[in-house]
mmCIF file of C-alpha atoms in Angstrom:
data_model
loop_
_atom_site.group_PDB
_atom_site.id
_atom_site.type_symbol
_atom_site.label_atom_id
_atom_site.label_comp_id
_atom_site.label_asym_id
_atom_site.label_seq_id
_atom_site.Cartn_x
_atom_site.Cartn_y
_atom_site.Cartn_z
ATOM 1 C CA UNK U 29 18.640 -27.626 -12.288
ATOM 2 C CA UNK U 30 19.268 -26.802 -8.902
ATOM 3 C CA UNK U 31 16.724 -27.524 -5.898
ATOM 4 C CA UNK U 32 16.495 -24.598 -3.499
ATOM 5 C CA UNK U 33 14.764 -25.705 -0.384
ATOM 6 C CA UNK U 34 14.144 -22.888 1.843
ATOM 7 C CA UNK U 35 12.308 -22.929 5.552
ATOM 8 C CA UNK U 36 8.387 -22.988 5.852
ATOM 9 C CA UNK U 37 6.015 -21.504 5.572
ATOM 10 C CA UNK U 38 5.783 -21.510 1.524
ATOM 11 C CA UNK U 39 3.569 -18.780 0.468
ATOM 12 C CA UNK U 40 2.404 -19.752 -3.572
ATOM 13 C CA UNK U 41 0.342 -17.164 -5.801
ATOM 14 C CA UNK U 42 -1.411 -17.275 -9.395
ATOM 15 C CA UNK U 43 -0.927 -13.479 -9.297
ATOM 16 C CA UNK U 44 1.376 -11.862 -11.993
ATOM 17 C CA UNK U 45 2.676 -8.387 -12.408
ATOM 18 C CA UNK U 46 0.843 -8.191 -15.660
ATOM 19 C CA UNK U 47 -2.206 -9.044 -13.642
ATOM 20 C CA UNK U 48 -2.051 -6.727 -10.788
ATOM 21 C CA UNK U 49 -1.251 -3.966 -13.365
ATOM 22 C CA UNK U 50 -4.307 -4.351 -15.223
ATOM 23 C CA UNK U 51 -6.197 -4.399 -12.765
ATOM 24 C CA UNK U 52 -5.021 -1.276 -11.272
ATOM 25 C CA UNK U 53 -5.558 0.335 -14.787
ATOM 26 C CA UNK U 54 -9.385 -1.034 -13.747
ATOM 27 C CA UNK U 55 -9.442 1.053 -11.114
ATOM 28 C CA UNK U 56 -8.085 4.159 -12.675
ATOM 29 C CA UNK U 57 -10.794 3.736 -15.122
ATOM 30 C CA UNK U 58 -13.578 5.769 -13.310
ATOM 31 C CA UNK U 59 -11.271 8.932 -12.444
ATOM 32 C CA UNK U 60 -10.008 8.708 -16.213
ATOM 33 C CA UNK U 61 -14.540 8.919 -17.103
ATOM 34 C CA UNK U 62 -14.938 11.589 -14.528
ATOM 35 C CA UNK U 63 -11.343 13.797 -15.706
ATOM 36 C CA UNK U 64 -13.169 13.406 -19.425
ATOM 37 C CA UNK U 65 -16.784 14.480 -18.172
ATOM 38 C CA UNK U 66 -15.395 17.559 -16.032
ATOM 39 C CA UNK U 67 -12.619 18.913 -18.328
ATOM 40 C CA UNK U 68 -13.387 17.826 -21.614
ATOM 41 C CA UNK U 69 -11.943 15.275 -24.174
ATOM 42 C CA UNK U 70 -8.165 16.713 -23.830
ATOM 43 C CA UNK U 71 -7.517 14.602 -21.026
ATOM 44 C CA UNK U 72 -7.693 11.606 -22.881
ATOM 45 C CA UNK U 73 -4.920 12.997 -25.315
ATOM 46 C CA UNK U 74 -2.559 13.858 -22.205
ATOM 47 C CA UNK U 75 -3.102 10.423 -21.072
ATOM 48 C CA UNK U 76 -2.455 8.267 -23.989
ATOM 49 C CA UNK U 77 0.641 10.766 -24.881
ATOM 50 C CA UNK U 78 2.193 10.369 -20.872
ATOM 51 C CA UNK U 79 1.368 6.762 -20.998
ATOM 52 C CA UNK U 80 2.739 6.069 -24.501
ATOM 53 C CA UNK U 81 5.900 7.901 -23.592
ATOM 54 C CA UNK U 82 6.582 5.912 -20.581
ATOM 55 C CA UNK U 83 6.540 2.679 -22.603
ATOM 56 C CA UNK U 84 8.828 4.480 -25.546
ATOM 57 C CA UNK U 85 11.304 5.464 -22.910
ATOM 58 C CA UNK U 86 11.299 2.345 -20.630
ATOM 59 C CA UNK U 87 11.798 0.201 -24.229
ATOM 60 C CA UNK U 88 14.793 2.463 -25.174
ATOM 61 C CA UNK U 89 16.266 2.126 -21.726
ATOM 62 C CA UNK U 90 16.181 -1.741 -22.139
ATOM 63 C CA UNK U 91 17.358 -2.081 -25.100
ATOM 64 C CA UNK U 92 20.486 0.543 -24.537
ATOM 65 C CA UNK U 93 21.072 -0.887 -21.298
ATOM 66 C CA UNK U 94 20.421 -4.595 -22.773
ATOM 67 C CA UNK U 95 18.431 -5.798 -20.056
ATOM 68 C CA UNK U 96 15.025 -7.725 -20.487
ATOM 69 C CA UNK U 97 12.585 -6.007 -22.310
ATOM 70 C CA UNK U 98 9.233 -5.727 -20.129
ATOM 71 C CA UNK U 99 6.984 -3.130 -21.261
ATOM 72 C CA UNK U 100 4.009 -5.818 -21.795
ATOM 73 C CA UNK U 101 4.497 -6.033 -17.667
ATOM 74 C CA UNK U 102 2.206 -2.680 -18.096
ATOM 75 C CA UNK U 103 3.248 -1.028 -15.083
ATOM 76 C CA UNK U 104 4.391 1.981 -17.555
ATOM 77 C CA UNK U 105 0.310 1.879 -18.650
ATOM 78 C CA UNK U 106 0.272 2.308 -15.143
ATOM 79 C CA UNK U 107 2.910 4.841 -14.355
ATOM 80 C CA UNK U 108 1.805 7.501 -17.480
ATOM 81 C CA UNK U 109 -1.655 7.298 -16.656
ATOM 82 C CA UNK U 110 -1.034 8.308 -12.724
ATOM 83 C CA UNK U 111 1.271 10.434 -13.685
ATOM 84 C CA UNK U 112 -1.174 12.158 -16.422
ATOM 85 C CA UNK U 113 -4.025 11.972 -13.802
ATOM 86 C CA UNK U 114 -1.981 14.458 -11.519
ATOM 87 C CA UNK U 115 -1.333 16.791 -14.527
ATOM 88 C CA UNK U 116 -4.006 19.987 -15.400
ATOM 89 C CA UNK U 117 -6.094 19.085 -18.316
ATOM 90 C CA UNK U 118 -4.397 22.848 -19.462
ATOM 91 C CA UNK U 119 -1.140 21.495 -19.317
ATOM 92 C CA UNK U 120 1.050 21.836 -22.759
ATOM 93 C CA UNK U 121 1.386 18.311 -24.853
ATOM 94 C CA UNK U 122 5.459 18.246 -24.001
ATOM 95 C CA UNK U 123 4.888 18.840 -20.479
ATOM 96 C CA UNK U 124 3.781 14.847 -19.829
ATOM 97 C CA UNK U 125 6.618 13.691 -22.373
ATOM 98 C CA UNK U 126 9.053 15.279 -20.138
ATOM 99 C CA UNK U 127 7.536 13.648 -16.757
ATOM 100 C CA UNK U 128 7.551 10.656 -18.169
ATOM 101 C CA UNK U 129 10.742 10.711 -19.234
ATOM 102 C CA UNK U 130 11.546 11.707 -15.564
ATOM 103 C CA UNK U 131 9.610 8.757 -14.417
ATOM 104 C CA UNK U 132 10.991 5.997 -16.285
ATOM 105 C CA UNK U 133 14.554 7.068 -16.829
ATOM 106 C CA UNK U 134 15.685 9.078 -14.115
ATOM 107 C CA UNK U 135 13.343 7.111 -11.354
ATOM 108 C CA UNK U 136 12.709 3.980 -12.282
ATOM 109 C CA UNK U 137 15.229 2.612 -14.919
ATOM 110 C CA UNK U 138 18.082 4.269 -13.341
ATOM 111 C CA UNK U 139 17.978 2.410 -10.439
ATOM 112 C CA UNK U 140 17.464 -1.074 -12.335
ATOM 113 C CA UNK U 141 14.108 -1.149 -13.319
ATOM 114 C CA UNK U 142 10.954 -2.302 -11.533
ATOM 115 C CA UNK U 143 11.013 -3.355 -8.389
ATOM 116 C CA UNK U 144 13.781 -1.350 -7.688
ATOM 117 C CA UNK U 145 13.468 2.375 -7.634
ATOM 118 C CA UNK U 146 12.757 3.783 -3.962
ATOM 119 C CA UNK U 147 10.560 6.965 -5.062
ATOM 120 C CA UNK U 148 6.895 6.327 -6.543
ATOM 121 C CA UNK U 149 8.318 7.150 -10.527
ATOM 122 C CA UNK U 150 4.739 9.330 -11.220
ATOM 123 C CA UNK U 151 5.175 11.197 -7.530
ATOM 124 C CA UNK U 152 8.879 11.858 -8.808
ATOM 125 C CA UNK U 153 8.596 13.553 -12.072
ATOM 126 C CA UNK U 154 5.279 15.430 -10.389
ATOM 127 C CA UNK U 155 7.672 16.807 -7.918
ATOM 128 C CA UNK U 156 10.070 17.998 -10.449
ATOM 129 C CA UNK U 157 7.676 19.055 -12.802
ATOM 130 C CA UNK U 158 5.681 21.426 -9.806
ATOM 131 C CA UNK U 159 9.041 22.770 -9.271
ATOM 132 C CA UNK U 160 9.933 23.268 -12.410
ATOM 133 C CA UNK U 161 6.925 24.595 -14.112
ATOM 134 C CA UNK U 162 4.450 25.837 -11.639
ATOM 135 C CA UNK U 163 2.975 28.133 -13.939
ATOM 136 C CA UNK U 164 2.156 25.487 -16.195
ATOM 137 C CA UNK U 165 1.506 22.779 -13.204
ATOM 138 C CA UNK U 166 -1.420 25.281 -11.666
ATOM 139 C CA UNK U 167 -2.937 26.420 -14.759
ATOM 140 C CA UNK U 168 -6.852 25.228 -13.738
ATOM 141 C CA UNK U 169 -9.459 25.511 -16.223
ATOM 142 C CA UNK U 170 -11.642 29.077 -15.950
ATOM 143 C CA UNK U 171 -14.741 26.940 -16.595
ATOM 144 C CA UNK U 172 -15.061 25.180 -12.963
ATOM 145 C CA UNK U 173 -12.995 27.948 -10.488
ATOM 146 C CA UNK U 174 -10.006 30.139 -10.779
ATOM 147 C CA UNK U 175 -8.243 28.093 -8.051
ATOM 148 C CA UNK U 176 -8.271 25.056 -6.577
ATOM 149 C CA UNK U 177 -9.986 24.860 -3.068
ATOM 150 C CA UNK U 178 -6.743 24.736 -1.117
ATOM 151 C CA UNK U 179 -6.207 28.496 -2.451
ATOM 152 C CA UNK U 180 -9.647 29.525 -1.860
ATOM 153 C CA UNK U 181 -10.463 31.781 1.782
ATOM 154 C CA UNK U 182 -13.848 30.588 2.264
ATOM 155 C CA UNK U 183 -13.922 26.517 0.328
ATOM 156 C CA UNK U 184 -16.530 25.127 -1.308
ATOM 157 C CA UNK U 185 -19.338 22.861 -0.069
ATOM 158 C CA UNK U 186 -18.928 19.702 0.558
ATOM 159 C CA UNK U 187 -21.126 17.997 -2.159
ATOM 160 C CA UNK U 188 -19.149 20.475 -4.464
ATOM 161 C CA UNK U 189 -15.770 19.054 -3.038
ATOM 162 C CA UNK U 190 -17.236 15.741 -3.109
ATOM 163 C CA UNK U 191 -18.422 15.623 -6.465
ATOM 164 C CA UNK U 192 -15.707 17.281 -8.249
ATOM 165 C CA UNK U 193 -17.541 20.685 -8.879
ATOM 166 C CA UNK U 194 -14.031 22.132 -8.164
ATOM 167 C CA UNK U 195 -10.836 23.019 -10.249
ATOM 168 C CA UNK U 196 -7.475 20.806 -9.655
ATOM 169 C CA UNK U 197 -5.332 18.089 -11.784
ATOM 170 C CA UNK U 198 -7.483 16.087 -13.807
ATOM 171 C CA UNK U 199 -7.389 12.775 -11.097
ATOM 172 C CA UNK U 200 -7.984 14.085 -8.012
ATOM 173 C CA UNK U 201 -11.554 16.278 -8.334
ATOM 174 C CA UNK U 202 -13.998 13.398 -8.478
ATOM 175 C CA UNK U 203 -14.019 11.455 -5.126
ATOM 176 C CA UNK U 204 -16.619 9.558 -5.951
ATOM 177 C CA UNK U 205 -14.464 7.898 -9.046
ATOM 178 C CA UNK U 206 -11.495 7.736 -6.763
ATOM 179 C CA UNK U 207 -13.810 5.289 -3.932
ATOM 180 C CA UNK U 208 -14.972 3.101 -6.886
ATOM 181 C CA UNK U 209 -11.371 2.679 -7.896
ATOM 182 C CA UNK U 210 -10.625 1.833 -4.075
ATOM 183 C CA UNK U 211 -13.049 -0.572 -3.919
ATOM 184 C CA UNK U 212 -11.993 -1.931 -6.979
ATOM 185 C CA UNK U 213 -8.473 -2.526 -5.734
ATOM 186 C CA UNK U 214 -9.570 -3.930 -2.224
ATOM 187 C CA UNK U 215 -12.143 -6.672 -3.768
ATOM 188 C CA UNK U 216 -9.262 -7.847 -5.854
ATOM 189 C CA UNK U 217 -7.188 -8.018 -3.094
ATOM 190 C CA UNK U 218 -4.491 -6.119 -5.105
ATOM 191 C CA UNK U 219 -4.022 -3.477 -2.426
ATOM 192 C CA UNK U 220 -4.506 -3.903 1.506
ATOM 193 C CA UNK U 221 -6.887 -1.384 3.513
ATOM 194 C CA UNK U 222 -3.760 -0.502 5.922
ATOM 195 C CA UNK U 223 -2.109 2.222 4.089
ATOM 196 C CA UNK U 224 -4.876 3.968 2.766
ATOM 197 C CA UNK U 225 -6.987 3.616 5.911
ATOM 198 C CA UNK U 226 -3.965 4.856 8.488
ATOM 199 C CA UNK U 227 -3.407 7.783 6.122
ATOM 200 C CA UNK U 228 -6.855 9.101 5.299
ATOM 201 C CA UNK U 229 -7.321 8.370 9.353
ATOM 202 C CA UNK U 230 -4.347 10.019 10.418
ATOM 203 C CA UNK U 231 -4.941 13.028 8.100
ATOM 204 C CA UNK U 232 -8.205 13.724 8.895
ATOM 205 C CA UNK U 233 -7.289 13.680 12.683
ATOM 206 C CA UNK U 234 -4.289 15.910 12.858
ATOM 207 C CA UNK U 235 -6.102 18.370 10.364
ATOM 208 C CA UNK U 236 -8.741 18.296 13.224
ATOM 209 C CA UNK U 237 -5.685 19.135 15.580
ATOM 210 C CA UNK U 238 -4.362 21.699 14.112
ATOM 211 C CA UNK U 239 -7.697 23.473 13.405
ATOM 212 C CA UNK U 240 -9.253 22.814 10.504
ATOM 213 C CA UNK U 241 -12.408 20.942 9.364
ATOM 214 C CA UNK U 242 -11.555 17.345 8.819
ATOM 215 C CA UNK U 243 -14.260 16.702 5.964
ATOM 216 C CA UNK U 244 -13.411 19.499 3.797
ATOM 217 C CA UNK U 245 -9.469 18.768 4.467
ATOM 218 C CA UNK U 246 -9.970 15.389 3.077
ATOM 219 C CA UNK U 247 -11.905 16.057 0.369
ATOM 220 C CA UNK U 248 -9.772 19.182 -0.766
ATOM 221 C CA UNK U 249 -6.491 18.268 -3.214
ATOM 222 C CA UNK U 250 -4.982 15.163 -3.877
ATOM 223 C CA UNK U 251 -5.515 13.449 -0.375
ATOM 224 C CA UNK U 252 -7.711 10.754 -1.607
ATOM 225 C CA UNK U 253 -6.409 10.385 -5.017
ATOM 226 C CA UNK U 254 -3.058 10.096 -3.697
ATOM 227 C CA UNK U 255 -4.144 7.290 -0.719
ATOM 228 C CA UNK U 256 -5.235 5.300 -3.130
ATOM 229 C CA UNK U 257 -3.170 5.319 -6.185
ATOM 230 C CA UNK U 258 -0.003 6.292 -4.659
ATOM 231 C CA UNK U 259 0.865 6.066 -1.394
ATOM 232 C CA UNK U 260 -0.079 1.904 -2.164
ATOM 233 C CA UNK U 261 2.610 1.707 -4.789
ATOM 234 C CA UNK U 262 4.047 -2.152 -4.061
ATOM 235 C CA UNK U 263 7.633 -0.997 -4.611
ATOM 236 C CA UNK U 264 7.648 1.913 -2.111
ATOM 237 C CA UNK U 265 5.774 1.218 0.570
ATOM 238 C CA UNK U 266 6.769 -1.286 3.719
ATOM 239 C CA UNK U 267 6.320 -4.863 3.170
ATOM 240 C CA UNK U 268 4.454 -5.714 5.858
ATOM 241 C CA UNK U 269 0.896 -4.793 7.464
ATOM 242 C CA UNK U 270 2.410 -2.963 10.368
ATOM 243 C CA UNK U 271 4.921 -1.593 8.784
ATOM 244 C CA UNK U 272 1.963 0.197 5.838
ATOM 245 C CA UNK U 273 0.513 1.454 9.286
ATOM 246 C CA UNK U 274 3.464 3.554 10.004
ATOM 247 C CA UNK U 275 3.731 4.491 6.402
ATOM 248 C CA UNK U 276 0.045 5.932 5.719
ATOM 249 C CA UNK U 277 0.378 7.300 9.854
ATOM 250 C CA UNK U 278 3.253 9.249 8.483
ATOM 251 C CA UNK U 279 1.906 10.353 5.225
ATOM 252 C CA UNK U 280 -0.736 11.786 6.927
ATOM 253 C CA UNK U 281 0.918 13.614 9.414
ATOM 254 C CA UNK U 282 3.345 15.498 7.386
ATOM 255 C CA UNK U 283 0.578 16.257 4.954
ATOM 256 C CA UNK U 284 -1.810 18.180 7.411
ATOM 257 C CA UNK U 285 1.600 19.561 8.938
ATOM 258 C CA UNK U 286 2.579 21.204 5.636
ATOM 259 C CA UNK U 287 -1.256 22.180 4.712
ATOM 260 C CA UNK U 288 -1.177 23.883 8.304
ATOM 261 C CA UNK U 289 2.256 25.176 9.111
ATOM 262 C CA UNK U 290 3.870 25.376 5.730
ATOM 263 C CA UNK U 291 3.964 27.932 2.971
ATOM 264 C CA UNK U 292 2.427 25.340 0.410
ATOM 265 C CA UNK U 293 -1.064 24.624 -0.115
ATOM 266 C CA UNK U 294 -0.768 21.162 -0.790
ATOM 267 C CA UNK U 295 1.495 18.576 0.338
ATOM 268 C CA UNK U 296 0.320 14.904 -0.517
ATOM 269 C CA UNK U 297 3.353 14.470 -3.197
ATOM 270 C CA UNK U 298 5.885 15.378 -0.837
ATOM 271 C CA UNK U 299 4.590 14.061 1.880
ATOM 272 C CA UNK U 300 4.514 10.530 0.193
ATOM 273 C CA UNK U 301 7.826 10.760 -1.610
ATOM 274 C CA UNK U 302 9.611 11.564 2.331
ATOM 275 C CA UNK U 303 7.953 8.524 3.222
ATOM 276 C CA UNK U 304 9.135 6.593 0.261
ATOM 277 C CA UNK U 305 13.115 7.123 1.678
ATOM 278 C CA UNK U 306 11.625 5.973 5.092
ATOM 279 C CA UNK U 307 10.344 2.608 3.655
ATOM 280 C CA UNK U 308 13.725 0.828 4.126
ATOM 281 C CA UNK U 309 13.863 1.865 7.955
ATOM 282 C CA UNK U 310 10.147 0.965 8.385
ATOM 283 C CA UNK U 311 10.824 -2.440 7.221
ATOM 284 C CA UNK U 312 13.990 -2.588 9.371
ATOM 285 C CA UNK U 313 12.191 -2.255 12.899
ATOM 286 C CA UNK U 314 8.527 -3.492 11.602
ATOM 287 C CA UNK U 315 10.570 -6.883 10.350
ATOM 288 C CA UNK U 316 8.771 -9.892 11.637
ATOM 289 C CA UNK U 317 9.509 -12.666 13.514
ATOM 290 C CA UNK U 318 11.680 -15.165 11.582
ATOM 291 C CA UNK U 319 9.405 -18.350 11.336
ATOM 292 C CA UNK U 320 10.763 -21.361 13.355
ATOM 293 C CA UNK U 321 14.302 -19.421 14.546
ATOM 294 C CA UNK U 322 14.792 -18.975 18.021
ATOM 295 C CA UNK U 323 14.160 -15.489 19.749
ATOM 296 C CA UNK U 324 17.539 -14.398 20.970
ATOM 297 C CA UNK U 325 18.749 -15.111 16.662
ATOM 298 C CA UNK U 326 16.070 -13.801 14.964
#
């Protein structure tokens, strides 16, 4: 056995993938209880059917490709049930097999597995899926609103937006749920304040900018939802604190640009997945100084 001894400092940590995955799935809890209490027991089909694809199809891709098999790692768990939280309860039972398929093969296990795809996999098949399927994608329930509030001329209140009196995919309506699962994540210490602060921030203020109310833009769509559970994905965002500044700064920004100047109502997913190919350019000039080596070589 070979000793590598590498320069100080030497950072050590109990924490495990399997460990920061369940906990995550902790935090997705509440918006899973509020999705079942404002749309009915459906959701909780869609979710174990997305989620138990995504573990089918990342076990087949292991074993065909003959790599390590690491579905117990649960970030699949963890994958489906984003990706089924950003779903309609309405949608059609082979509309989540085919994300997840998406997800895991085309995103994630294409490019080696995790750790190394550089687009959130749930964002991914979302994208394709909206693009594909629209009809099925923005099929809201009657029982709540017609449409969502982004398609609405005059919104909704805000204790309606707040509270998740509204139509939209099955994750994003209840903000409380989604702040619970925030605070969840930041008491753990398995996400950092940075990127979801510096996005939420940055949206709100630009949407002021460009004219609209910053309370009702924040609480409308996938905003919060998406600052949270996406946008803090370990793979695909910068590695380091300054770095997750620039990242939420420009997730923000590009989302109240294409609410305010663009033909599409909403624009978290995009918005986040153009900042996912930034990531390795973010990390290139946000790189920090190389511990003990002198200036001029670092």
């Amino acid at each position: 056995m070979n000793l590598i001894v590498s320069p100080a400092p030497h950072l050590k940590s109990r924490a495990s993938t399997r460990g920061i995955m369940a906990v995550v799935l902790i935090a997705l809890l509440p918006c899973v209880i509020a999705s079942v209490y404002y749309f009915g027991w459906r959701c909780l089909l869609l979710i174990a059917i997305t989620a138990l694809s995504c573990v089918v199809f990342e076990l087949l891709a292991q074993l065909i490709a003959k790599r390590r098999v690491t579905i117990n790692d649960l970030s699949a768990v963890v994958t489906g049930v984003i990706l089924a939280l950003n779903l309609p309860s309405t949608a059609p039972w082979w509309l989540p097999v085919i994300g997840s398929a998406i997800a895991i093969l085309l995103v994630k296990q294409l490019f080696g597995g995790i750790g190394c795809n550089f687009l959130n996999p749930a964002l991914a098949a979302r994208a394709i899926l909206v693009s594909s399927w629209p009809v099925h994608m923005n099929n809201f329930p009657d029982a709540i609103s017609s449409a969502t509030p982004l398609a609405m001329e005059t919104p909704p209140a805000l204790n309606e937006l707040f509270m998740g009196e509204i139509s939209g995919v099955m994750g994003e309506v209840c903000k409380p749920a989604i702040l619970i699962g925030l605070l969840i994540l930041l008491l753990t210490s398995a996400v950092s304040w940075h990127v979801p602060a510096s996005f939420i921030g940055s949206f709100m203020l630009f949407s002021w900018l460009f004219g609209a109310d910053p309370l009702t833009a924040v609480l409308s769509g996938g905003v919060l939802f998406g600052a949270v559970f996406m946008a803090t994905d370990y793979v695909t965002n910068p590695m380091t604190h300054k770095g997750q500044l620039v990242f939420g700064l420009g997730c923000g920004l590009l989302v109240a640009v294409i609410r305010a100047f663009g033909s599409y109502p909403e624009g978290v997913t995009f918005a986040i997945l153009i900042m996912n190919i930034l990531t390795p350019l973010i990390d290139r000039f946000m790189r920090p100084k190389v511990y003990g080596e002198v200036k001029g070589n670092a």
